[in-house]
mmCIF file of C-alpha atoms in Angstrom:
data_model
loop_
_atom_site.group_PDB
_atom_site.id
_atom_site.type_symbol
_atom_site.label_atom_id
_atom_site.label_comp_id
_atom_site.label_asym_id
_atom_site.label_seq_id
_atom_site.Cartn_x
_atom_site.Cartn_y
_atom_site.Cartn_z
ATOM 1 C CA MET A 1414 -10.086 -11.567 30.919
ATOM 2 C CA LYS A 1415 -7.169 -9.731 32.451
ATOM 3 C CA LYS A 1416 -4.769 -11.651 30.235
ATOM 4 C CA ALA A 1417 -6.842 -10.864 27.144
ATOM 5 C CA PHE A 1418 -6.648 -7.177 27.963
ATOM 6 C CA GLU A 1419 -2.905 -7.398 28.568
ATOM 7 C CA LEU A 1420 -2.541 -9.064 25.163
ATOM 8 C CA PHE A 1421 -4.605 -6.347 23.538
ATOM 9 C CA TRP A 1422 -2.511 -3.641 25.144
ATOM 10 C CA SER A 1423 0.838 -5.261 24.286
ATOM 11 C CA PHE A 1424 -0.070 -5.651 20.615
ATOM 12 C CA PHE A 1425 -1.703 -2.233 20.534
ATOM 13 C CA LYS A 1426 1.579 -0.651 21.579
ATOM 14 C CA ILE A 1427 3.487 -2.707 19.037
ATOM 15 C CA GLY A 1428 0.961 -1.874 16.299
ATOM 16 C CA ALA A 1429 1.041 1.807 17.127
ATOM 17 C CA PHE A 1430 4.795 2.266 17.189
ATOM 18 C CA THR A 1431 6.433 -0.080 14.686
ATOM 19 C CA LEU A 1432 7.316 1.415 11.369
ATOM 20 C CA GLY A 1433 8.685 -0.675 8.555
ATOM 21 C CA GLY A 1434 6.425 -3.689 8.347
ATOM 22 C CA GLY A 1435 6.104 -7.143 9.823
ATOM 23 C CA TYR A 1436 9.720 -8.083 10.317
ATOM 24 C CA ALA A 1437 10.561 -4.901 12.181
ATOM 25 C CA MET A 1438 7.667 -5.769 14.466
ATOM 26 C CA LEU A 1439 9.001 -9.214 15.247
ATOM 27 C CA SER A 1440 11.770 -8.132 17.616
ATOM 28 C CA MET A 1441 9.280 -5.991 19.543
ATOM 29 C CA VAL A 1442 6.912 -8.929 19.892
ATOM 30 C CA GLU A 1443 9.757 -11.099 21.095
ATOM 31 C CA LYS A 1444 10.731 -8.533 23.686
ATOM 32 C CA ALA A 1445 7.181 -8.177 24.984
ATOM 33 C CA VAL A 1446 6.046 -11.787 24.820
ATOM 34 C CA VAL A 1447 9.200 -13.763 25.565
ATOM 35 C CA ASP A 1448 11.416 -11.440 27.618
ATOM 36 C CA GLN A 1449 9.044 -9.277 29.612
ATOM 37 C CA LYS A 1450 5.797 -11.209 30.088
ATOM 38 C CA LYS A 1451 7.435 -14.654 29.748
ATOM 39 C CA TRP A 1452 4.271 -15.986 28.139
ATOM 40 C CA ILE A 1453 6.067 -18.284 25.699
ATOM 41 C CA PRO A 1454 9.549 -19.868 25.932
ATOM 42 C CA ASN A 1455 12.084 -18.547 23.450
ATOM 43 C CA ASP A 1456 12.625 -21.682 21.326
ATOM 44 C CA GLU A 1457 8.921 -22.406 21.010
ATOM 45 C CA PHE A 1458 8.331 -18.818 19.944
ATOM 46 C CA TRP A 1459 10.802 -19.002 17.053
ATOM 47 C CA ASP A 1460 9.567 -22.448 15.994
ATOM 48 C CA MET A 1461 6.058 -21.073 15.726
ATOM 49 C CA ILE A 1462 7.184 -17.932 13.929
ATOM 50 C CA ALA A 1463 8.698 -20.166 11.245
ATOM 51 C CA VAL A 1464 5.303 -21.813 10.766
ATOM 52 C CA VAL A 1465 3.346 -18.562 10.938
ATOM 53 C CA GLN A 1466 5.671 -17.027 8.348
ATOM 54 C CA SER A 1467 4.763 -19.676 5.818
ATOM 55 C CA LEU A 1468 1.060 -18.880 6.129
ATOM 56 C CA PRO A 1469 -0.575 -16.391 3.787
ATOM 57 C CA GLY A 1470 -2.113 -13.191 5.095
ATOM 58 C CA VAL A 1471 -0.922 -10.271 7.154
ATOM 59 C CA PHE A 1472 2.176 -11.341 9.052
ATOM 60 C CA ALA A 1473 1.499 -9.102 12.071
ATOM 61 C CA VAL A 1474 -2.049 -10.443 12.331
ATOM 62 C CA ASN A 1475 -0.922 -14.069 12.083
ATOM 63 C CA THR A 1476 1.686 -13.530 14.793
ATOM 64 C CA ALA A 1477 -0.840 -11.809 17.072
ATOM 65 C CA LEU A 1478 -3.379 -14.589 16.533
ATOM 66 C CA TYR A 1479 -0.840 -17.267 17.363
ATOM 67 C CA VAL A 1480 0.518 -15.570 20.469
ATOM 68 C CA GLY A 1481 -2.968 -14.657 21.671
ATOM 69 C CA HIS A 1482 -4.315 -18.159 21.179
ATOM 70 C CA ARG A 1483 -1.298 -19.732 22.825
ATOM 71 C CA VAL A 1484 -1.570 -17.463 25.880
ATOM 72 C CA ALA A 1485 -5.320 -17.130 26.424
ATOM 73 C CA GLY A 1486 -7.277 -19.214 23.912
ATOM 74 C CA VAL A 1487 -9.753 -17.892 21.379
ATOM 75 C CA LYS A 1488 -10.505 -14.815 23.464
ATOM 76 C CA GLY A 1489 -6.805 -14.007 23.628
ATOM 77 C CA ALA A 1490 -6.391 -14.495 19.882
ATOM 78 C CA PHE A 1491 -9.085 -11.932 19.115
ATOM 79 C CA ALA A 1492 -7.775 -9.503 21.721
ATOM 80 C CA ALA A 1493 -4.231 -9.649 20.312
ATOM 81 C CA MET A 1494 -5.440 -9.362 16.712
ATOM 82 C CA LEU A 1495 -7.545 -6.297 17.505
ATOM 83 C CA GLY A 1496 -4.603 -4.779 19.325
ATOM 84 C CA ALA A 1497 -2.432 -5.262 16.245
ATOM 85 C CA ILE A 1498 -4.839 -3.723 13.727
ATOM 86 C CA VAL A 1499 -6.798 -1.059 15.624
ATOM 87 C CA PRO A 1500 -3.938 1.501 15.608
ATOM 88 C CA SER A 1501 -3.410 1.348 11.849
ATOM 89 C CA ILE A 1502 -7.144 1.376 11.081
ATOM 90 C CA THR A 1503 -7.577 4.458 13.275
ATOM 91 C CA ILE A 1504 -4.589 6.277 11.805
ATOM 92 C CA ILE A 1505 -5.616 5.569 8.197
ATOM 93 C CA LEU A 1506 -9.239 6.580 8.843
ATOM 94 C CA LEU A 1507 -8.070 9.881 10.326
ATOM 95 C CA LEU A 1508 -5.673 10.447 7.431
ATOM 96 C CA ALA A 1509 -8.231 9.439 4.789
ATOM 97 C CA THR A 1510 -10.737 12.012 5.974
ATOM 98 C CA VAL A 1511 -8.068 14.720 5.921
ATOM 99 C CA PHE A 1512 -6.224 13.509 2.833
ATOM 100 C CA HIS A 1513 -9.287 13.899 0.613
ATOM 101 C CA GLU A 1514 -9.288 17.625 1.280
ATOM 102 C CA PHE A 1515 -5.524 17.953 1.162
ATOM 103 C CA ARG A 1516 -4.956 16.055 -2.087
ATOM 104 C CA ASP A 1517 -5.877 19.032 -4.278
ATOM 105 C CA ASN A 1518 -3.676 21.365 -2.279
ATOM 106 C CA PRO A 1519 -0.894 22.424 -4.705
ATOM 107 C CA VAL A 1520 1.877 21.995 -2.140
ATOM 108 C CA VAL A 1521 0.789 18.453 -1.238
ATOM 109 C CA GLU A 1522 0.453 17.625 -4.933
ATOM 110 C CA ARG A 1523 4.019 18.797 -5.599
ATOM 111 C CA VAL A 1524 5.391 16.787 -2.685
ATOM 112 C CA PHE A 1525 3.616 13.646 -3.853
ATOM 113 C CA LYS A 1526 4.854 14.116 -7.433
ATOM 114 C CA GLY A 1527 8.314 13.653 -5.981
ATOM 115 C CA ILE A 1528 7.316 10.775 -3.731
ATOM 116 C CA ARG A 1529 5.617 8.570 -6.360
ATOM 117 C CA PRO A 1530 8.751 7.581 -8.336
ATOM 118 C CA CYS A 1531 10.470 6.964 -4.997
ATOM 119 C CA VAL A 1532 7.726 4.514 -4.009
ATOM 120 C CA VAL A 1533 8.185 2.587 -7.268
ATOM 121 C CA ALA A 1534 11.868 2.114 -6.426
ATOM 122 C CA LEU A 1535 10.993 1.134 -2.845
ATOM 123 C CA ILE A 1536 8.886 -1.712 -4.240
ATOM 124 C CA LEU A 1537 11.409 -2.852 -6.860
ATOM 125 C CA ALA A 1538 14.361 -2.951 -4.449
ATOM 126 C CA PRO A 1539 13.015 -5.580 -1.992
ATOM 127 C CA SER A 1540 11.937 -7.829 -4.861
ATOM 128 C CA LEU A 1541 15.506 -7.950 -6.171
ATOM 129 C CA ARG A 1542 16.830 -8.420 -2.646
ATOM 130 C CA MET A 1543 14.463 -11.366 -2.320
ATOM 131 C CA ILE A 1544 15.794 -12.881 -5.546
ATOM 132 C CA LYS A 1545 19.261 -12.628 -4.044
ATOM 133 C CA SER A 1546 18.247 -14.251 -0.752
ATOM 134 C CA ALA A 1547 16.298 -17.017 -2.533
ATOM 135 C CA LYS A 1548 19.570 -17.923 -4.309
ATOM 136 C CA VAL A 1549 18.008 -17.768 -7.740
ATOM 137 C CA THR A 1550 20.391 -19.133 -10.370
ATOM 138 C CA TRP A 1551 20.407 -18.523 -14.119
ATOM 139 C CA LYS A 1552 18.346 -21.675 -14.505
ATOM 140 C CA THR A 1553 15.715 -20.829 -11.893
ATOM 141 C CA ALA A 1554 15.573 -17.181 -12.993
ATOM 142 C CA ILE A 1555 12.824 -18.311 -15.353
ATOM 143 C CA ILE A 1556 10.407 -18.375 -12.393
ATOM 144 C CA PRO A 1557 10.499 -14.685 -11.421
ATOM 145 C CA ILE A 1558 10.791 -13.644 -15.076
ATOM 146 C CA ALA A 1559 7.747 -15.701 -16.054
ATOM 147 C CA THR A 1560 5.839 -14.310 -13.071
ATOM 148 C CA VAL A 1561 6.565 -10.732 -14.059
ATOM 149 C CA PHE A 1562 5.727 -11.435 -17.710
ATOM 150 C CA LEU A 1563 2.384 -13.099 -16.893
ATOM 151 C CA ILE A 1564 1.207 -10.455 -14.443
ATOM 152 C CA TRP A 1565 2.595 -7.279 -15.921
ATOM 153 C CA TRP A 1566 2.463 -8.017 -19.647
ATOM 154 C CA CYS A 1567 -0.339 -10.578 -20.048
ATOM 155 C CA LYS A 1568 -2.372 -9.013 -17.202
ATOM 156 C CA ILE A 1569 -3.124 -12.435 -15.772
ATOM 157 C CA SER A 1570 -4.513 -12.271 -12.258
ATOM 158 C CA PRO A 1571 -1.735 -12.741 -9.655
ATOM 159 C CA ALA A 1572 -4.131 -15.150 -7.917
ATOM 160 C CA TYR A 1573 -3.679 -17.776 -10.656
ATOM 161 C CA VAL A 1574 0.056 -17.240 -10.746
ATOM 162 C CA ILE A 1575 0.292 -17.781 -6.986
ATOM 163 C CA LEU A 1576 -1.835 -20.931 -7.123
ATOM 164 C CA THR A 1577 0.389 -22.354 -9.865
ATOM 165 C CA ALA A 1578 3.517 -21.441 -7.900
ATOM 166 C CA ILE A 1579 2.119 -23.126 -4.763
ATOM 167 C CA ALA A 1580 1.443 -26.335 -6.694
ATOM 168 C CA GLY A 1581 4.989 -26.265 -8.066
ATOM 169 C CA SER A 1582 6.508 -25.563 -4.657
ATOM 170 C CA ILE A 1583 4.645 -28.441 -3.044
ATOM 171 C CA ILE A 1584 5.966 -30.811 -5.720
ATOM 172 C CA TYR A 1585 9.438 -29.394 -5.089
ATOM 173 C CA ALA A 1586 9.125 -29.973 -1.325
ATOM 174 C CA LEU A 1587 7.737 -33.486 -1.865
ATOM 175 C CA ILE A 1588 10.683 -34.414 -4.055
ATOM 176 C CA ILE A 1589 13.141 -33.123 -1.448
ATOM 177 C CA ARG A 1590 11.391 -35.146 1.257
ATOM 178 C CA ARG A 1591 11.373 -38.302 -0.832
ATOM 179 C CA ARG A 1592 15.089 -37.940 -1.639
ATOM 180 C CA GLU A 1593 15.851 -37.383 1.994
ATOM 181 C CA THR A 1594 13.992 -40.446 3.251
ATOM 182 C CA ALA A 1595 15.627 -42.508 0.508
ATOM 183 C CA ARG A 1596 19.045 -41.212 1.552
ATOM 184 C CA LEU A 1597 18.376 -41.980 5.214
ATOM 185 C CA ARG A 1598 17.258 -45.495 4.322
ATOM 186 C CA ASP A 1599 20.440 -46.027 2.292
ATOM 187 C CA CYS A 1600 22.534 -44.838 5.215
ATOM 188 C CA GLU A 1601 20.779 -47.185 7.600
ATOM 189 C CA THR A 1602 21.393 -50.250 5.457
ATOM 190 C CA THR A 1603 25.070 -49.425 4.870
ATOM 191 C CA SER A 1604 26.429 -47.867 8.045
ATOM 192 C CA GLY A 1605 24.286 -49.147 10.879
ATOM 193 C CA PRO A 1606 22.388 -47.299 13.598
ATOM 194 C CA GLU A 1607 24.609 -44.246 14.250
ATOM 195 C CA VAL A 1608 23.126 -42.172 11.442
ATOM 196 C CA PRO A 1609 22.186 -38.585 12.193
ATOM 197 C CA LYS A 1610 18.414 -38.453 12.250
ATOM 198 C CA SER A 1611 18.198 -34.717 11.743
ATOM 199 C CA ARG A 1612 18.209 -32.992 8.385
ATOM 200 C CA SER A 1613 21.701 -32.505 7.079
ATOM 201 C CA PRO A 1614 22.564 -29.359 5.139
ATOM 202 C CA GLU A 1615 23.980 -31.085 2.056
ATOM 203 C CA VAL A 1616 20.628 -32.242 0.742
ATOM 204 C CA PRO A 1617 20.814 -32.119 -3.052
ATOM 205 C CA GLN A 1618 18.836 -29.227 -4.459
ATOM 206 C CA ASN A 1619 16.582 -30.300 -7.259
ATOM 207 C CA LYS A 1620 16.413 -27.278 -9.517
ATOM 208 C CA GLU A 1621 14.341 -28.827 -12.286
ATOM 209 C CA ALA A 1622 11.608 -29.595 -9.803
ATOM 210 C CA LYS A 1623 10.796 -25.962 -9.188
ATOM 211 C CA PRO A 1624 7.689 -24.590 -10.876
ATOM 212 C CA MET B 196 -23.459 -5.044 -3.131
ATOM 213 C CA ILE B 197 -20.325 -3.018 -2.518
ATOM 214 C CA TYR B 198 -19.989 -4.698 0.870
ATOM 215 C CA LEU B 199 -20.109 -8.137 -0.725
ATOM 216 C CA GLN B 200 -17.491 -7.097 -3.272
ATOM 217 C CA LEU B 201 -15.210 -5.728 -0.574
ATOM 218 C CA LEU B 202 -15.632 -8.910 1.469
ATOM 219 C CA TRP B 203 -14.902 -11.173 -1.496
ATOM 220 C CA VAL B 204 -11.887 -9.192 -2.723
ATOM 221 C CA PHE B 205 -10.168 -8.925 0.645
ATOM 222 C CA VAL B 206 -10.870 -12.501 1.729
ATOM 223 C CA LYS B 207 -9.272 -13.584 -1.557
ATOM 224 C CA ILE B 208 -6.244 -11.386 -0.865
ATOM 225 C CA GLY B 209 -6.004 -12.804 2.654
ATOM 226 C CA VAL B 210 -6.032 -16.376 1.358
ATOM 227 C CA LEU B 211 -3.488 -15.869 -1.417
ATOM 228 C CA GLY B 212 -1.248 -13.271 0.196
ATOM 229 C CA PHE B 213 1.902 -15.288 0.669
ATOM 230 C CA GLY B 214 5.172 -13.595 1.468
ATOM 231 C CA GLY B 215 4.242 -10.516 3.443
ATOM 232 C CA GLY B 216 3.099 -6.972 2.766
ATOM 233 C CA TYR B 217 4.931 -6.201 -0.440
ATOM 234 C CA ALA B 218 3.894 -9.480 -2.028
ATOM 235 C CA MET B 219 0.264 -8.602 -1.335
ATOM 236 C CA LEU B 220 0.640 -5.299 -3.206
ATOM 237 C CA SER B 221 0.394 -7.036 -6.552
ATOM 238 C CA LEU B 222 -2.845 -8.799 -5.586
ATOM 239 C CA ILE B 223 -4.358 -5.645 -4.119
ATOM 240 C CA GLN B 224 -3.309 -3.590 -7.126
ATOM 241 C CA HIS B 225 -4.840 -6.071 -9.558
ATOM 242 C CA GLU B 226 -8.204 -6.151 -7.792
ATOM 243 C CA VAL B 227 -8.506 -2.597 -6.553
ATOM 244 C CA VAL B 228 -6.960 -0.650 -9.441
ATOM 245 C CA ASP B 229 -7.409 -2.867 -12.521
ATOM 246 C CA ASN B 230 -10.518 -4.952 -11.794
ATOM 247 C CA TYR B 231 -12.799 -2.675 -9.792
ATOM 248 C CA GLY B 232 -11.290 0.768 -10.388
ATOM 249 C CA TRP B 233 -11.712 1.732 -6.737
ATOM 250 C CA MET B 234 -8.375 3.539 -6.822
ATOM 251 C CA THR B 235 -6.232 5.209 -9.482
ATOM 252 C CA THR B 236 -2.593 4.222 -9.795
ATOM 253 C CA THR B 237 -1.488 7.577 -8.351
ATOM 254 C CA GLU B 238 -3.784 7.087 -5.365
ATOM 255 C CA PHE B 239 -2.295 3.616 -4.955
ATOM 256 C CA ALA B 240 1.252 5.006 -5.001
ATOM 257 C CA ASP B 241 0.274 7.723 -2.522
ATOM 258 C CA MET B 242 -1.252 5.167 -0.177
ATOM 259 C CA VAL B 243 1.838 2.973 -0.314
ATOM 260 C CA ALA B 244 3.920 6.023 0.623
ATOM 261 C CA ILE B 245 1.559 6.899 3.484
ATOM 262 C CA SER B 246 1.601 3.288 4.689
ATOM 263 C CA GLN B 247 5.379 3.378 4.774
ATOM 264 C CA MET B 248 5.337 6.472 6.943
ATOM 265 C CA THR B 249 2.629 5.336 9.351
ATOM 266 C CA PRO B 250 2.864 2.367 11.706
ATOM 267 C CA GLY B 251 1.023 -0.849 10.996
ATOM 268 C CA PRO B 252 0.815 -3.430 8.216
ATOM 269 C CA ILE B 253 0.716 -2.002 4.688
ATOM 270 C CA SER B 254 -2.102 -4.323 3.586
ATOM 271 C CA ILE B 255 -4.332 -3.381 6.548
ATOM 272 C CA ASN B 256 -3.701 0.272 5.724
ATOM 273 C CA LEU B 257 -4.680 -0.257 2.091
ATOM 274 C CA ALA B 258 -7.773 -2.288 3.029
ATOM 275 C CA THR B 259 -8.897 0.416 5.440
ATOM 276 C CA TYR B 260 -8.376 3.154 2.861
ATOM 277 C CA VAL B 261 -10.109 1.305 0.013
ATOM 278 C CA GLY B 262 -13.016 0.347 2.276
ATOM 279 C CA TYR B 263 -13.392 3.927 3.457
ATOM 280 C CA THR B 264 -13.310 5.526 0.003
ATOM 281 C CA THR B 265 -15.793 3.013 -1.455
ATOM 282 C CA ALA B 266 -18.218 2.462 1.429
ATOM 283 C CA GLY B 267 -17.404 4.741 4.360
ATOM 284 C CA ILE B 268 -16.349 3.713 7.838
ATOM 285 C CA GLY B 269 -18.395 0.501 7.731
ATOM 286 C CA GLY B 270 -16.623 -0.440 4.521
ATOM 287 C CA SER B 271 -13.213 0.219 6.025
ATOM 288 C CA LEU B 272 -13.918 -2.028 9.016
ATOM 289 C CA LEU B 273 -15.378 -4.727 6.783
ATOM 290 C CA ALA B 274 -12.410 -4.709 4.372
ATOM 291 C CA SER B 275 -9.862 -4.926 7.205
ATOM 292 C CA PHE B 276 -11.780 -7.721 8.888
ATOM 293 C CA ALA B 277 -12.163 -9.611 5.598
ATOM 294 C CA LEU B 278 -8.406 -9.452 5.146
ATOM 295 C CA CYS B 279 -7.880 -11.019 8.591
ATOM 296 C CA LEU B 280 -10.624 -13.653 8.300
ATOM 297 C CA PRO B 281 -8.583 -16.319 6.438
ATOM 298 C CA SER B 282 -5.725 -15.826 8.917
ATOM 299 C CA ILE B 283 -8.079 -16.374 11.849
ATOM 300 C CA ILE B 284 -9.246 -19.686 10.425
ATOM 301 C CA MET B 285 -5.804 -20.856 9.325
ATOM 302 C CA VAL B 286 -3.918 -20.031 12.516
ATOM 303 C CA TYR B 287 -6.651 -21.741 14.518
ATOM 304 C CA LEU B 288 -6.469 -24.878 12.388
ATOM 305 C CA ILE B 289 -2.677 -24.930 12.438
ATOM 306 C CA LEU B 290 -2.578 -24.665 16.227
ATOM 307 C CA ARG B 291 -5.251 -27.323 16.591
ATOM 308 C CA LEU B 292 -4.233 -29.890 14.012
ATOM 309 C CA PHE B 293 -0.875 -29.572 12.412
ATOM 310 C CA MET B 294 1.486 -28.572 15.172
ATOM 311 C CA LYS B 295 4.026 -31.280 14.583
ATOM 312 C CA LYS B 296 7.730 -30.765 14.102
ATOM 313 C CA LYS B 297 8.009 -32.962 11.057
ATOM 314 C CA ASN B 298 5.705 -30.764 9.020
ATOM 315 C CA ASN B 299 8.027 -27.874 9.672
ATOM 316 C CA ALA B 300 10.725 -28.918 7.191
ATOM 317 C CA PHE B 301 8.120 -29.609 4.540
ATOM 318 C CA MET B 302 6.547 -26.189 4.973
ATOM 319 C CA THR B 303 9.909 -24.454 4.921
ATOM 320 C CA ASN B 304 10.801 -26.179 1.666
ATOM 321 C CA THR B 305 7.460 -25.263 0.126
ATOM 322 C CA LEU B 306 8.032 -21.642 1.052
ATOM 323 C CA LYS B 307 11.558 -21.800 -0.325
ATOM 324 C CA GLY B 308 10.179 -22.919 -3.666
ATOM 325 C CA LEU B 309 7.601 -20.153 -3.583
ATOM 326 C CA LYS B 310 10.091 -17.380 -2.916
ATOM 327 C CA PRO B 311 11.318 -16.726 -6.497
ATOM 328 C CA ALA B 312 7.707 -16.423 -7.687
ATOM 329 C CA ILE B 313 6.888 -13.998 -4.862
ATOM 330 C CA ALA B 314 9.893 -11.882 -5.827
ATOM 331 C CA GLY B 315 8.524 -11.725 -9.375
ATOM 332 C CA LEU B 316 5.117 -10.793 -8.004
ATOM 333 C CA ILE B 317 6.545 -7.827 -6.107
ATOM 334 C CA PHE B 318 8.581 -6.721 -9.110
ATOM 335 C CA ALA B 319 5.437 -6.777 -11.267
ATOM 336 C CA ALA B 320 3.669 -4.513 -8.775
ATOM 337 C CA GLY B 321 6.508 -2.005 -9.075
ATOM 338 C CA LEU B 322 6.533 -2.181 -12.877
ATOM 339 C CA ALA B 323 2.783 -1.609 -13.080
ATOM 340 C CA MET B 324 3.295 1.665 -11.227
ATOM 341 C CA MET B 325 5.838 2.934 -13.764
ATOM 342 C CA ASN B 326 3.526 5.100 -15.855
ATOM 343 C CA MET B 327 3.029 8.706 -16.881
ATOM 344 C CA GLN B 328 0.772 9.353 -13.895
ATOM 345 C CA ASN B 329 3.528 8.511 -11.443
ATOM 346 C CA PHE B 330 6.468 9.736 -13.564
ATOM 347 C CA VAL B 331 5.053 13.133 -14.512
ATOM 348 C CA ASP B 332 8.034 14.577 -16.371
ATOM 349 C CA PHE B 333 9.125 11.480 -18.254
ATOM 350 C CA GLY B 334 10.002 12.045 -21.904
ATOM 351 C CA LEU B 335 12.600 13.214 -24.375
ATOM 352 C CA GLY B 336 13.766 16.797 -24.015
ATOM 353 C CA GLN B 337 12.601 16.952 -20.414
ATOM 354 C CA TYR B 338 14.570 16.923 -17.218
ATOM 355 C CA ASN B 339 13.251 13.504 -16.155
ATOM 356 C CA ILE B 340 13.586 14.343 -12.481
ATOM 357 C CA SER B 341 11.161 11.537 -11.627
ATOM 358 C CA VAL B 342 13.403 8.958 -13.282
ATOM 359 C CA ILE B 343 16.394 10.342 -11.397
ATOM 360 C CA ILE B 344 14.489 10.127 -8.087
ATOM 361 C CA CYS B 345 13.504 6.544 -8.863
ATOM 362 C CA VAL B 346 17.025 5.430 -9.782
ATOM 363 C CA LEU B 347 18.662 7.162 -6.815
ATOM 364 C CA THR B 348 16.079 5.724 -4.410
ATOM 365 C CA PHE B 349 16.661 2.293 -5.848
ATOM 366 C CA VAL B 350 20.435 2.552 -5.428
ATOM 367 C CA ALA B 351 20.111 3.918 -1.885
ATOM 368 C CA SER B 352 17.633 1.232 -0.901
ATOM 369 C CA PHE B 353 19.112 -1.777 -2.668
ATOM 370 C CA PHE B 354 22.834 -1.204 -2.146
ATOM 371 C CA PHE B 355 22.928 0.895 1.017
ATOM 372 C CA LYS B 356 19.739 -0.281 2.773
ATOM 373 C CA ALA B 357 18.745 3.320 3.429
ATOM 374 C CA ASN B 358 15.745 4.011 5.655
ATOM 375 C CA PRO B 359 12.619 4.108 3.414
ATOM 376 C CA ILE B 360 10.982 6.870 5.460
ATOM 377 C CA LEU B 361 14.032 9.079 5.011
ATOM 378 C CA LEU B 362 13.995 8.386 1.251
ATOM 379 C CA ILE B 363 10.297 9.297 1.013
ATOM 380 C CA VAL B 364 10.871 12.537 2.936
ATOM 381 C CA ILE B 365 13.827 13.523 0.720
ATOM 382 C CA SER B 366 11.864 12.729 -2.452
ATOM 383 C CA GLY B 367 8.953 14.803 -1.146
ATOM 384 C CA ILE B 368 11.258 17.751 -0.542
ATOM 385 C CA ILE B 369 12.755 17.410 -4.035
ATOM 386 C CA GLY B 370 9.223 17.236 -5.475
ATOM 387 C CA PHE B 371 8.229 20.396 -3.601
ATOM 388 C CA PHE B 372 11.121 22.388 -5.070
ATOM 389 C CA VAL B 373 11.117 20.961 -8.588
ATOM 390 C CA TYR B 374 7.432 20.779 -9.561
#
C-alpha cells in the first residue's frame, strides 16, 4: 500500500508539472522511477517504453500503467494512472467552470482571436516534422496525402483511415520479417555459424509494401 | 444516454489513438465537433490552446472538458476514464502475455509503417481548423493578421523549434492589440 501511494505521488507530481505533452514527461519519469526510486533498471525501462509507445491511447497513461504494474501490481497500476490524470482533470474542471463566464469577456475574446490561428500552426508544424522523421520519400508521400484527402476533403472518419493504415503497416512489418529470416537463412547456408544473429541496419526497405 | 455516448466515443478514441496527443486530435475533432456537435471549432481551438498551457495530456484535457460541458462533473470523470479504459486492458495484456523481445522488432516496424499516415492525420486536424471562425479577418482587402500569425507561428515552430507556450502568449498579446 505504501508503494502504491508513492507511485501515486510520483506520477501526480509529474502530471502536475510537465508542460508540453508525453515526451517531455518521459525524462521526468525516468528520473523519478529509474534514478531516484530505482524501481526499474535503466535498460528494461527503455525497452518497455518502446513497446508502450507503439500502443494506442494516452502515452502518459500507458507509461504510468506499465510502471505501476511493474512496481506494485494491479493496485500500483491504478495508483500511478490516477496520479498521472488527476492533476489535469482538476485543472481543466476548475478552468471550465471559470472559462464559461470569461469567454464572453471582450478582452478574453480578443486574446483568443489572436491565439486561434497560432494553434492551427502549432498542429500543422509537428505533422510536417513527423513526415521528415518518418523519412517519407516522393513515392511514399502518397500515404500522408491520401490520409489528408480522405479525412479533410471526403470527411471519412479517421477511425477507418487508421484501421486501414494499421492493416497496411502490419503487412509491411510482416514482409520485412520474412525478408530478414530469408536473408539469415541464406547467410547460414553460405558462410557458416558466425553470422550476426541480431538485426542488421541494412535491411532492404520495401516501399511498395506500405499501405 | 449522454453518458453512453460519451463512453462509446472516448473508448473508441482510446482504442484507435495511435501516435500520441496530436494524432488523437483528428479523432476527437471528428467525433466531438463534426459527429455530435458537442463543441464548436472555435471552442476546440481554444481548448487546444488551454491544453498547451496547462500541464497534463492534451487528450485527457479535452475529454474532461467535453464531458463537463455535456454532462457535468460526472460526465467529465466518465469521459476521462473511458479514454483510459482501453489502455488499462492493453497494458495489462501486454505485460502478461506478449513481453518477449522478438515481438519488439515487429512492433517497431509496424509503427514505422503507421507513421506517415499519422502525420497525415495530424495535418488534417490542422486543416479542418482553418476556417472563418478561427481566422476572423481573412479575406481580400483586409489586413489578414490571423494569416500572418499562423504563418509566423509555423515558421517559428517548424524551423526554430520555438516554445509553443511562448508562441501562444505572443499571439494572445497581438490579438489583444489588433482586434
